[in-house]
CSV table of C-alpha atoms in Angstrom, one decimal:
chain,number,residue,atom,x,y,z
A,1,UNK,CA,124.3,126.2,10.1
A,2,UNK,CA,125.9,125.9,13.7
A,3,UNK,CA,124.6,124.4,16.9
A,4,UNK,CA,126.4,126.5,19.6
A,5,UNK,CA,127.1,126.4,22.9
A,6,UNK,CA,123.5,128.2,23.8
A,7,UNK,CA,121.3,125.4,21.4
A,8,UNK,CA,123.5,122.6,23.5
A,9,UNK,CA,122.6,123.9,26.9
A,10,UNK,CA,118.5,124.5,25.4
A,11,UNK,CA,119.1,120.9,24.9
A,12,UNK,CA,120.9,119.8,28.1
A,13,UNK,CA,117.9,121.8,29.7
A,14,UNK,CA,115.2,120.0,27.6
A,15,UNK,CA,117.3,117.1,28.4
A,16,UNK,CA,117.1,117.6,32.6
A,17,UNK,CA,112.7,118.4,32.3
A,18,UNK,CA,112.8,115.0,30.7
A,19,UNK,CA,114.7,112.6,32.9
A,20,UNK,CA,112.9,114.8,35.7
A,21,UNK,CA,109.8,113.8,34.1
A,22,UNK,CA,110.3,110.1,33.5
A,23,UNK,CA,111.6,109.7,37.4
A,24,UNK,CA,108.3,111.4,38.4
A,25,UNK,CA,106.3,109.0,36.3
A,26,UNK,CA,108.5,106.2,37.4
A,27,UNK,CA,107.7,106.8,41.0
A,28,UNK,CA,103.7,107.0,40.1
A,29,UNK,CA,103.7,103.6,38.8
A,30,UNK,CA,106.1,102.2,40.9
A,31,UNK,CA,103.8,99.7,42.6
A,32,UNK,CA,102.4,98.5,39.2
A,33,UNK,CA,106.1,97.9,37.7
A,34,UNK,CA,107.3,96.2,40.3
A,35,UNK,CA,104.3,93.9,40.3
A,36,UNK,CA,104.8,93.2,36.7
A,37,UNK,CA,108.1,92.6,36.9
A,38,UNK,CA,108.3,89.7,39.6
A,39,UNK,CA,105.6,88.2,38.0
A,40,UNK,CA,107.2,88.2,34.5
A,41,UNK,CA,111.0,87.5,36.8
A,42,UNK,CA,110.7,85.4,39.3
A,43,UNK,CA,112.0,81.9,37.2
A,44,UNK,CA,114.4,83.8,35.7
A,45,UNK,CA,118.3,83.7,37.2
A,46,UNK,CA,119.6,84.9,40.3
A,47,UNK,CA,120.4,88.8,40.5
A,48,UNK,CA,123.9,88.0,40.2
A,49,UNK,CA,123.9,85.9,37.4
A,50,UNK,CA,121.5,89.1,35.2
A,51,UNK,CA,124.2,91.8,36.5
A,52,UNK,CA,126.6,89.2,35.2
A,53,UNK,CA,125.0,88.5,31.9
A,54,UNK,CA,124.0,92.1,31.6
A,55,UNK,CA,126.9,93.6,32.0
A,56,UNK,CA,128.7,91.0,29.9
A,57,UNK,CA,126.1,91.9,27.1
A,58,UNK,CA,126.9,95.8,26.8
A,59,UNK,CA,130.6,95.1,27.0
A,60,UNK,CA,130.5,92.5,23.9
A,61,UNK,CA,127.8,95.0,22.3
A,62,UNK,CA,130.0,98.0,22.8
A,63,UNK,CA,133.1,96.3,21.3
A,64,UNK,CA,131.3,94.9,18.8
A,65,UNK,CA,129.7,98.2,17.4
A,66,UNK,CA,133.1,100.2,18.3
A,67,UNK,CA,135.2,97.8,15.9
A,68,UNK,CA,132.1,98.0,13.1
A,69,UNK,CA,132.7,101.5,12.9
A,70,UNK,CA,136.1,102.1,12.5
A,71,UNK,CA,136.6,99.1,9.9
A,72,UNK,CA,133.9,100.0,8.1
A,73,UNK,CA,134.5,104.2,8.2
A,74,UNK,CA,138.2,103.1,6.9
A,75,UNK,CA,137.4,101.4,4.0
A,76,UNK,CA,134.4,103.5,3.0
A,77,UNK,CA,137.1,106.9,3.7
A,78,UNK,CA,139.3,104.7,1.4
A,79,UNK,CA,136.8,104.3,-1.6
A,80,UNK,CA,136.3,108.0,-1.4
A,81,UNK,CA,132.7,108.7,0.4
A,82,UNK,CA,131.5,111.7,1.5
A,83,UNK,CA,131.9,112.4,5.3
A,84,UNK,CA,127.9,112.9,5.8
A,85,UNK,CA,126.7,109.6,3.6
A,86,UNK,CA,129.9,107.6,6.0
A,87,UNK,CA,127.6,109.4,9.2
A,88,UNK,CA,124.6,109.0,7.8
A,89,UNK,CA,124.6,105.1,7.3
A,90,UNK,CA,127.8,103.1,8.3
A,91,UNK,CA,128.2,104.9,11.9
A,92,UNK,CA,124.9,105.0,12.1
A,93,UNK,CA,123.9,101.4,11.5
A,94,UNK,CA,127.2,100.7,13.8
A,95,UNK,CA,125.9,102.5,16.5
A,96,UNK,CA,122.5,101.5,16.2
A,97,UNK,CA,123.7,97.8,16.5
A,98,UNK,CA,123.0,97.8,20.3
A,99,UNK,CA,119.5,99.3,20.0
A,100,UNK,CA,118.8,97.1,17.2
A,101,UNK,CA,119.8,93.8,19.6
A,102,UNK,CA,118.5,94.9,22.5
A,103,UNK,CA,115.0,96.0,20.9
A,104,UNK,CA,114.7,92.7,18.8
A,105,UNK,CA,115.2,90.5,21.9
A,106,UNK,CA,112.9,92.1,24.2
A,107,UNK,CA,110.1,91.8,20.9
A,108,UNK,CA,110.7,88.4,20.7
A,109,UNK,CA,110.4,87.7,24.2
A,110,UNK,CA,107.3,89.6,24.2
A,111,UNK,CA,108.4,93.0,26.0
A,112,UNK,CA,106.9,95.4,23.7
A,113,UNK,CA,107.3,98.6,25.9
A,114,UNK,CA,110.6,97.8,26.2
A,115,UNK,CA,111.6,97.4,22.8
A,116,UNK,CA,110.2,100.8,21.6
A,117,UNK,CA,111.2,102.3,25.1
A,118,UNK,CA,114.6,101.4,24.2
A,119,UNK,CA,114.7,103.0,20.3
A,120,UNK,CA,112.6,105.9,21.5
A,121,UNK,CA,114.8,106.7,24.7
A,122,UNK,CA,117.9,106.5,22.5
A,123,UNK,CA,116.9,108.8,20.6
A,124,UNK,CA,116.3,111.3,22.7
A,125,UNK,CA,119.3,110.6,24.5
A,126,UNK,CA,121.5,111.3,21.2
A,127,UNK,CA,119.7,114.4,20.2
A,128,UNK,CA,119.2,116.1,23.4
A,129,UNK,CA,122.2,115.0,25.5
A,130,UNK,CA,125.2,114.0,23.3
A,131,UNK,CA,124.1,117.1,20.6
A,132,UNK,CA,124.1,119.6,23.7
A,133,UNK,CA,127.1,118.3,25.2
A,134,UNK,CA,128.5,117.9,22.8
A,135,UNK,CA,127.8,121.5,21.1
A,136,UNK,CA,128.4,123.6,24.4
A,137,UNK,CA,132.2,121.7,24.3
A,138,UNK,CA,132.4,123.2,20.7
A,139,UNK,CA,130.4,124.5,18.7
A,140,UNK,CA,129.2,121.9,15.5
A,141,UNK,CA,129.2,123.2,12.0
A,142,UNK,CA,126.4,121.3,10.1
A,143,UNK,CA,125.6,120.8,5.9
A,144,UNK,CA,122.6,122.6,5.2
A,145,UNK,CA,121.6,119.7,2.9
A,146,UNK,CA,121.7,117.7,6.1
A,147,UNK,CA,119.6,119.4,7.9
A,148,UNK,CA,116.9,120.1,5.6
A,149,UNK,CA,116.6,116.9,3.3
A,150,UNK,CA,117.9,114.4,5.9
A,151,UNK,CA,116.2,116.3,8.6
A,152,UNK,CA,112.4,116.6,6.7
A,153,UNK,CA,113.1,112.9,6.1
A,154,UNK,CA,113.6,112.1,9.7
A,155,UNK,CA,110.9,114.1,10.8
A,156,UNK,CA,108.2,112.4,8.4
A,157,UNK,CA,109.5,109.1,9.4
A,158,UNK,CA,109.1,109.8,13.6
A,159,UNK,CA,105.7,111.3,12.9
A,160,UNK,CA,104.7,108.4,10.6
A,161,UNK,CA,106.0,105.6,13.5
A,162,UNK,CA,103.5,107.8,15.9
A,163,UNK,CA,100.7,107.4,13.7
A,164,UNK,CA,101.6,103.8,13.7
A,165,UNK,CA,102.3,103.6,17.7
A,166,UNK,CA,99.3,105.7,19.0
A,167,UNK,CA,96.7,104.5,16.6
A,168,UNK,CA,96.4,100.9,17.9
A,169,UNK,CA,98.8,101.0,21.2
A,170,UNK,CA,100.7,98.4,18.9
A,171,UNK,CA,103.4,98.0,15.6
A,172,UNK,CA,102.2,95.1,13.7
A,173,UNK,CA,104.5,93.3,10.8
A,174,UNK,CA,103.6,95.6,8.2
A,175,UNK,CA,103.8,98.6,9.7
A,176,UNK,CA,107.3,97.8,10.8
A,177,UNK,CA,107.7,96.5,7.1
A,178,UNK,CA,106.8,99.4,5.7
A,179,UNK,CA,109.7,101.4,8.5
A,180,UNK,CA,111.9,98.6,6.8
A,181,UNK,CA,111.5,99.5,3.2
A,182,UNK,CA,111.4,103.4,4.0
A,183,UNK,CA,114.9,102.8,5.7
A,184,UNK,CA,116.6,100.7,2.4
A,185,UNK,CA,114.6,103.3,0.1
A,186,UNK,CA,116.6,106.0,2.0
A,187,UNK,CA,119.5,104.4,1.6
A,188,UNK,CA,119.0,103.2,-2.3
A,189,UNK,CA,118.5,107.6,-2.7
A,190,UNK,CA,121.7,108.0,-0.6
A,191,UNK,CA,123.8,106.1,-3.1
A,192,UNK,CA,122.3,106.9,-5.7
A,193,UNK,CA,123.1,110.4,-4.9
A,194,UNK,CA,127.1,109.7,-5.3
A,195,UNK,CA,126.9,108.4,-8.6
């Protein structure tokens, strides 16, 4: 299968109606976020010092995930793993690291819409934008098997985290256990599959 350069500029497009969308909504509740957000900010630091830390935070994250990759996708090259099990998990997990940070944080501090905002809008930013840019640069080949068992697996899992997300407006323990042990059962088939 190949995504060309016409399926990365669908995306791109797909991409544009929802950033335009989210700006929109945005500007609707504009008066309620920024209510809620000096109320849950003011004792916080200065501007300066968030811009600071913030900017501090994606830098170390960045690095952090950037020298996870490579180390890891050397020696797992070196024991002889298949390119699509080394993309499915190791640079996976590696660049998941900062979504994984990020979105544990904000839970523990209570800031549930941003946690899933954050794992939900990174998604879509990897599928829509750096697939379509990516494919209209040059076209991607991609393994069958990929696309259908991976895919169908991905697929089940997104519409299983809806069910969890829209049923109650909230992801209790064991619902996100039960994400958890999908994830390492996943992985468990995965290397199974090489041996």
């Amino acid at each position: 299968f190949l995504l060309g350069r016409f399926d990365g500029a669908i995306f791109l497009l797909i991409f544009i109606i929802f950033i335009i969308y989210v700006y929109r909504s945005m500007l609707s509740e504009k008066k309620t976020v920024t209510k809620q957000f000096r109320k849950d900010f003011t004792h916080e630091n200065p501007l300066w010092k968030n811009v600071l830390l913030m900017v501090g935070g994606i830098i170390g994250v960045v690095i952090g995930g950037k020298l996870f990759i490579t180390e890891a996708t050397v020696l797992a090259s070196l024991a002889g793993l298949p390119k699509a099990f080394i993309g499915l998990t190791i640079a996976a997990i590696g660049t998941s690291l900062p979504e994984l940070a990020t979105s544990a944080v904000a839970a523990y501090k209570g800031k549930g819409d941003l946690a899933i905002g954050n794992i939900v809008g990174s998604n879509i930013f990897n599928i829509l934008f750096v697939l379509g840019l990516t494919s209209m640069i040059k076209p991607i080949a991609i393994n069958a098997s990929v696309l259908s068992i991976d895919g169908m697996i991905m697929l089940f899992v997104t519409l299983l985290f809806l069910l969890f997300a829209t049923t109650t407006k909230k992801l209790y323990r064991w619902e996100g256990g039960v994400l958890v042990v999908l994830y390492l059962s996943y992985l468990i088939w995965l290397i199974h599959g090489l041996f």
